Amino acid sequence: MFLRVIGRPLLAKVKQTTGIVGLDVVPNAREVLIGLYGKTLQEIQAVPEDEGYRKAVESFTRHRLKVCQEEEDWEQIEKRLGCGQVEELIEEAQDELKLIAKMIEWDPWGVPDDYECEVIENDAPVPKHVPLHRPGPLPEEFYKTLEAISSGGSAQKVETTDKASQVTE
């Protein structure tokens, strides 16, 4: 009993460095992450339920919180999440909290139904403040491959400039 209560924390691996300049080791990273993820789930409640941003934030935050609650070792948290070091996750969670506050302030989902915006038709002159981006045509091979795939044949030969390749469904 004594070893479980007192000895386990003493036997835990201590991270010496993150190996990232300017990113210090956080000895109680698990507890910090649990607190940040809890606060994130609380703050995101101010965003409307049906918004994609809220759904995405809640989804990955709940997953990360669950992993942090299930694992006690920082190495296992990093391994299971596969999103970098716990110190990086802390910075990311802090940034997400800042973004949530900005999103609430900006209210991008609050566009009225009767809002009208300027529509620029394809042939209309583009205002000078709008960057002009017209992508070039796709390579001929793209269209040949697309045609071969969409034609529904069991096996079609597709010619490319280099060599013929086999496309099968």
PDB file of C-alpha atoms in Angstrom:
ATOM      1  CA  MET A   1       0.000   0.000   0.000  1.00  0.00           C
ATOM      2  CA  PHE A   2       2.769   2.398   0.950  1.00  0.00           C
ATOM      3  CA  LEU A   3       4.608   1.852  -2.346  1.00  0.00           C
ATOM      4  CA  ARG A   4       1.442   2.484  -4.364  1.00  0.00           C
ATOM      5  CA  VAL A   5       0.621   5.754  -2.653  1.00  0.00           C
ATOM      6  CA  ILE A   6       4.088   7.163  -1.983  1.00  0.00           C
ATOM      7  CA  GLY A   7       6.484   5.150  -4.131  1.00  0.00           C
ATOM      8  CA  ARG A   8       4.745   5.347  -7.523  1.00  0.00           C
ATOM      9  CA  PRO A   9       5.167   9.114  -7.947  1.00  0.00           C
ATOM     10  CA  LEU A  10       8.792   8.787  -6.904  1.00  0.00           C
ATOM     11  CA  LEU A  11       9.394   6.054  -9.482  1.00  0.00           C
ATOM     12  CA  ALA A  12       7.771   7.983 -12.340  1.00  0.00           C
ATOM     13  CA  LYS A  13      10.009   9.027 -15.185  1.00  0.00           C
ATOM     14  CA  VAL A  14      11.020  12.660 -15.067  1.00  0.00           C
ATOM     15  CA  LYS A  15      11.383  14.448 -18.376  1.00  0.00           C
ATOM     16  CA  GLN A  16      14.655  16.363 -18.518  1.00  0.00           C
ATOM     17  CA  THR A  17      13.990  18.438 -21.638  1.00  0.00           C
ATOM     18  CA  THR A  18      11.504  18.797 -24.474  1.00  0.00           C
ATOM     19  CA  GLY A  19      14.298  19.176 -26.993  1.00  0.00           C
ATOM     20  CA  ILE A  20      12.480  22.235 -28.362  1.00  0.00           C
ATOM     21  CA  VAL A  21      14.077  25.637 -27.839  1.00  0.00           C
ATOM     22  CA  GLY A  22      11.869  27.846 -25.677  1.00  0.00           C
ATOM     23  CA  LEU A  23       9.535  25.033 -24.624  1.00  0.00           C
ATOM     24  CA  ASP A  24      10.166  24.145 -20.999  1.00  0.00           C
ATOM     25  CA  VAL A  25       9.255  20.860 -19.344  1.00  0.00           C
ATOM     26  CA  VAL A  26       5.967  20.945 -17.431  1.00  0.00           C
ATOM     27  CA  PRO A  27       6.323  18.469 -14.532  1.00  0.00           C
ATOM     28  CA  ASN A  28       2.558  18.258 -13.897  1.00  0.00           C
ATOM     29  CA  ALA A  29       1.576  18.281 -17.587  1.00  0.00           C
ATOM     30  CA  ARG A  30      -1.207  15.718 -17.151  1.00  0.00           C
ATOM     31  CA  GLU A  31      -3.005  17.812 -14.528  1.00  0.00           C
ATOM     32  CA  VAL A  32      -2.505  20.988 -16.565  1.00  0.00           C
ATOM     33  CA  LEU A  33      -3.960  19.301 -19.661  1.00  0.00           C
ATOM     34  CA  ILE A  34      -6.963  17.964 -17.749  1.00  0.00           C
ATOM     35  CA  GLY A  35      -7.661  21.470 -16.449  1.00  0.00           C
ATOM     36  CA  LEU A  36      -7.242  23.095 -19.868  1.00  0.00           C
ATOM     37  CA  TYR A  37      -9.415  20.504 -21.616  1.00  0.00           C
ATOM     38  CA  GLY A  38     -12.128  20.910 -18.971  1.00  0.00           C
ATOM     39  CA  LYS A  39     -12.038  24.680 -19.404  1.00  0.00           C
ATOM     40  CA  THR A  40     -12.148  24.298 -23.196  1.00  0.00           C
ATOM     41  CA  LEU A  41     -15.266  22.123 -22.987  1.00  0.00           C
ATOM     42  CA  GLN A  42     -16.837  24.719 -20.708  1.00  0.00           C
ATOM     43  CA  GLU A  43     -15.931  27.722 -22.902  1.00  0.00           C
ATOM     44  CA  ILE A  44     -17.063  26.094 -26.170  1.00  0.00           C
ATOM     45  CA  GLN A  45     -20.616  25.928 -24.780  1.00  0.00           C
ATOM     46  CA  ALA A  46     -21.006  29.592 -25.822  1.00  0.00           C
ATOM     47  CA  VAL A  47     -20.775  28.535 -29.493  1.00  0.00           C
ATOM     48  CA  PRO A  48     -24.061  27.351 -31.070  1.00  0.00           C
ATOM     49  CA  GLU A  49     -24.506  23.562 -30.919  1.00  0.00           C
ATOM     50  CA  ASP A  50     -24.933  23.035 -34.639  1.00  0.00           C
ATOM     51  CA  GLU A  51     -21.721  24.817 -35.649  1.00  0.00           C
ATOM     52  CA  GLY A  52     -18.950  22.691 -37.133  1.00  0.00           C
ATOM     53  CA  TYR A  53     -16.282  24.498 -35.134  1.00  0.00           C
ATOM     54  CA  ARG A  54     -17.929  23.563 -31.854  1.00  0.00           C
ATOM     55  CA  LYS A  55     -18.445  19.950 -32.928  1.00  0.00           C
ATOM     56  CA  ALA A  56     -14.799  19.601 -33.963  1.00  0.00           C
ATOM     57  CA  VAL A  57     -13.419  21.217 -30.797  1.00  0.00           C
ATOM     58  CA  GLU A  58     -15.666  19.150 -28.531  1.00  0.00           C
ATOM     59  CA  SER A  59     -14.788  15.945 -30.337  1.00  0.00           C
ATOM     60  CA  PHE A  60     -11.004  16.167 -30.173  1.00  0.00           C
ATOM     61  CA  THR A  61     -11.014  17.788 -26.728  1.00  0.00           C
ATOM     62  CA  ARG A  62     -13.179  15.033 -25.224  1.00  0.00           C
ATOM     63  CA  HIS A  63     -10.914  12.406 -26.765  1.00  0.00           C
ATOM     64  CA  ARG A  64      -7.767  14.046 -25.416  1.00  0.00           C
ATOM     65  CA  LEU A  65      -9.321  14.584 -21.993  1.00  0.00           C
ATOM     66  CA  LYS A  66     -10.332  10.920 -21.824  1.00  0.00           C
ATOM     67  CA  VAL A  67      -6.784   9.806 -22.672  1.00  0.00           C
ATOM     68  CA  CYS A  68      -5.322  12.144 -20.026  1.00  0.00           C
ATOM     69  CA  GLN A  69      -7.752  10.796 -17.422  1.00  0.00           C
ATOM     70  CA  GLU A  70      -6.993   7.168 -18.310  1.00  0.00           C
ATOM     71  CA  GLU A  71      -3.198   7.486 -18.438  1.00  0.00           C
ATOM     72  CA  GLU A  72      -1.008   8.730 -15.619  1.00  0.00           C
ATOM     73  CA  ASP A  73       2.318   8.657 -17.428  1.00  0.00           C
ATOM     74  CA  TRP A  74       3.184  11.530 -19.782  1.00  0.00           C
ATOM     75  CA  GLU A  75       4.871   9.105 -22.177  1.00  0.00           C
ATOM     76  CA  GLN A  76       1.686   7.071 -22.542  1.00  0.00           C
ATOM     77  CA  ILE A  77      -0.374  10.232 -23.114  1.00  0.00           C
ATOM     78  CA  GLU A  78       1.999  11.320 -25.871  1.00  0.00           C
ATOM     79  CA  LYS A  79       2.014   7.848 -27.398  1.00  0.00           C
ATOM     80  CA  ARG A  80      -1.777   7.413 -27.394  1.00  0.00           C
ATOM     81  CA  LEU A  81      -2.562  10.880 -28.698  1.00  0.00           C
ATOM     82  CA  GLY A  82       0.231  10.941 -31.267  1.00  0.00           C
ATOM     83  CA  CYS A  83       0.072  14.751 -31.478  1.00  0.00           C
ATOM     84  CA  GLY A  84       3.453  15.711 -30.072  1.00  0.00           C
ATOM     85  CA  GLN A  85       4.783  16.233 -26.575  1.00  0.00           C
ATOM     86  CA  VAL A  86       2.521  17.068 -23.642  1.00  0.00           C
ATOM     87  CA  GLU A  87       4.106  20.512 -23.463  1.00  0.00           C
ATOM     88  CA  GLU A  88       3.103  21.113 -27.084  1.00  0.00           C
ATOM     89  CA  LEU A  89      -0.405  19.913 -26.281  1.00  0.00           C
ATOM     90  CA  ILE A  90      -0.546  22.418 -23.432  1.00  0.00           C
ATOM     91  CA  GLU A  91       0.390  25.272 -25.774  1.00  0.00           C
ATOM     92  CA  GLU A  92      -2.170  24.044 -28.300  1.00  0.00           C
ATOM     93  CA  ALA A  93      -4.909  23.879 -25.662  1.00  0.00           C
ATOM     94  CA  GLN A  94      -4.064  27.399 -24.470  1.00  0.00           C
ATOM     95  CA  ASP A  95      -4.208  28.645 -28.060  1.00  0.00           C
ATOM     96  CA  GLU A  96      -7.571  26.933 -28.578  1.00  0.00           C
ATOM     97  CA  LEU A  97      -8.966  28.756 -25.555  1.00  0.00           C
ATOM     98  CA  LYS A  98      -7.804  32.059 -27.027  1.00  0.00           C
ATOM     99  CA  LEU A  99      -9.364  31.143 -30.372  1.00  0.00           C
ATOM    100  CA  ILE A 100     -12.677  30.235 -28.749  1.00  0.00           C
ATOM    101  CA  ALA A 101     -12.793  33.690 -27.161  1.00  0.00           C
ATOM    102  CA  LYS A 102     -12.040  35.299 -30.538  1.00  0.00           C
ATOM    103  CA  MET A 103     -14.654  33.184 -32.328  1.00  0.00           C
ATOM    104  CA  ILE A 104     -17.263  34.222 -29.769  1.00  0.00           C
ATOM    105  CA  GLU A 105     -16.245  37.856 -30.268  1.00  0.00           C
ATOM    106  CA  TRP A 106     -16.269  37.612 -34.089  1.00  0.00           C
ATOM    107  CA  ASP A 107     -19.550  35.642 -34.172  1.00  0.00           C
ATOM    108  CA  PRO A 108     -19.011  34.149 -37.673  1.00  0.00           C
ATOM    109  CA  TRP A 109     -22.166  32.048 -37.343  1.00  0.00           C
ATOM    110  CA  GLY A 110     -24.293  35.118 -36.647  1.00  0.00           C
ATOM    111  CA  VAL A 111     -24.820  36.063 -40.311  1.00  0.00           C
ATOM    112  CA  PRO A 112     -28.492  37.038 -40.770  1.00  0.00           C
ATOM    113  CA  ASP A 113     -30.536  35.043 -43.286  1.00  0.00           C
ATOM    114  CA  ASP A 114     -31.312  38.183 -45.270  1.00  0.00           C
ATOM    115  CA  TYR A 115     -27.644  39.223 -45.530  1.00  0.00           C
ATOM    116  CA  GLU A 116     -26.619  39.984 -49.092  1.00  0.00           C
ATOM    117  CA  CYS A 117     -23.093  40.002 -50.340  1.00  0.00           C
ATOM    118  CA  GLU A 118     -21.590  41.116 -53.616  1.00  0.00           C
ATOM    119  CA  VAL A 119     -21.395  38.286 -56.132  1.00  0.00           C
ATOM    120  CA  ILE A 120     -18.682  38.580 -58.732  1.00  0.00           C
ATOM    121  CA  GLU A 121     -19.621  36.760 -61.918  1.00  0.00           C
ATOM    122  CA  ASN A 122     -16.933  34.955 -63.908  1.00  0.00           C
ATOM    123  CA  ASP A 123     -16.693  37.633 -66.613  1.00  0.00           C
ATOM    124  CA  ALA A 124     -17.100  40.627 -64.326  1.00  0.00           C
ATOM    125  CA  PRO A 125     -14.005  42.742 -63.734  1.00  0.00           C
ATOM    126  CA  VAL A 126     -12.343  41.806 -60.471  1.00  0.00           C
ATOM    127  CA  PRO A 127     -11.872  44.699 -58.029  1.00  0.00           C
ATOM    128  CA  LYS A 128      -8.229  45.640 -57.440  1.00  0.00           C
ATOM    129  CA  HIS A 129      -8.383  44.687 -53.742  1.00  0.00           C
ATOM    130  CA  VAL A 130      -9.336  41.090 -54.594  1.00  0.00           C
ATOM    131  CA  PRO A 131      -6.412  38.816 -55.486  1.00  0.00           C
ATOM    132  CA  LEU A 132      -6.792  37.323 -58.940  1.00  0.00           C
ATOM    133  CA  HIS A 133      -6.284  33.587 -58.969  1.00  0.00           C
ATOM    134  CA  ARG A 134      -7.240  31.583 -61.970  1.00  0.00           C
ATOM    135  CA  PRO A 135      -5.728  28.132 -61.858  1.00  0.00           C
ATOM    136  CA  GLY A 136      -4.247  26.822 -65.061  1.00  0.00           C
ATOM    137  CA  PRO A 137      -5.760  23.880 -66.898  1.00  0.00           C
ATOM    138  CA  LEU A 138      -5.244  20.425 -65.472  1.00  0.00           C
ATOM    139  CA  PRO A 139      -2.947  18.052 -67.355  1.00  0.00           C
ATOM    140  CA  GLU A 140      -4.540  16.024 -70.164  1.00  0.00           C
ATOM    141  CA  GLU A 141      -3.691  12.820 -68.274  1.00  0.00           C
ATOM    142  CA  PHE A 142      -6.058  13.892 -65.503  1.00  0.00           C
ATOM    143  CA  TYR A 143      -9.007  14.080 -67.876  1.00  0.00           C
ATOM    144  CA  LYS A 144      -8.084  10.788 -69.552  1.00  0.00           C
ATOM    145  CA  THR A 145      -7.861   9.049 -66.189  1.00  0.00           C
ATOM    146  CA  LEU A 146     -11.129  10.607 -65.040  1.00  0.00           C
ATOM    147  CA  GLU A 147     -12.844   9.489 -68.242  1.00  0.00           C
ATOM    148  CA  ALA A 148     -11.458   5.963 -67.933  1.00  0.00           C
ATOM    149  CA  ILE A 149     -12.603   5.645 -64.331  1.00  0.00           C
ATOM    150  CA  SER A 150     -16.038   7.123 -64.921  1.00  0.00           C
ATOM    151  CA  SER A 151     -16.701   5.106 -68.113  1.00  0.00           C
ATOM    152  CA  GLY A 152     -17.194   1.997 -65.966  1.00  0.00           C
ATOM    153  CA  GLY A 153     -15.129  -0.481 -67.992  1.00  0.00           C
ATOM    154  CA  SER A 154     -13.559  -3.422 -66.164  1.00  0.00           C
ATOM    155  CA  ALA A 155     -10.085  -2.482 -67.333  1.00  0.00           C
ATOM    156  CA  GLN A 156      -9.180   0.529 -69.444  1.00  0.00           C
ATOM    157  CA  LYS A 157      -5.816   1.601 -70.772  1.00  0.00           C
ATOM    158  CA  VAL A 158      -4.919   5.175 -70.052  1.00  0.00           C
ATOM    159  CA  GLU A 159      -2.180   6.795 -72.150  1.00  0.00           C
ATOM    160  CA  THR A 160       0.161   9.209 -70.436  1.00  0.00           C
ATOM    161  CA  THR A 161       3.036  11.174 -71.877  1.00  0.00           C
ATOM    162  CA  ASP A 162       5.543   8.833 -70.240  1.00  0.00           C
ATOM    163  CA  LYS A 163       3.999   5.366 -70.566  1.00  0.00           C
ATOM    164  CA  ALA A 164       0.729   3.486 -70.557  1.00  0.00           C
ATOM    165  CA  SER A 165      -0.650   2.525 -67.183  1.00  0.00           C
ATOM    166  CA  GLN A 166      -3.416   0.120 -66.274  1.00  0.00           C
ATOM    167  CA  VAL A 167      -6.514   1.516 -64.498  1.00  0.00           C
ATOM    168  CA  THR A 168      -8.874  -1.058 -63.025  1.00  0.00           C
ATOM    169  CA  GLU A 169     -11.977  -0.777 -60.946  1.00  0.00           C
TER     170      GLU A 169
END
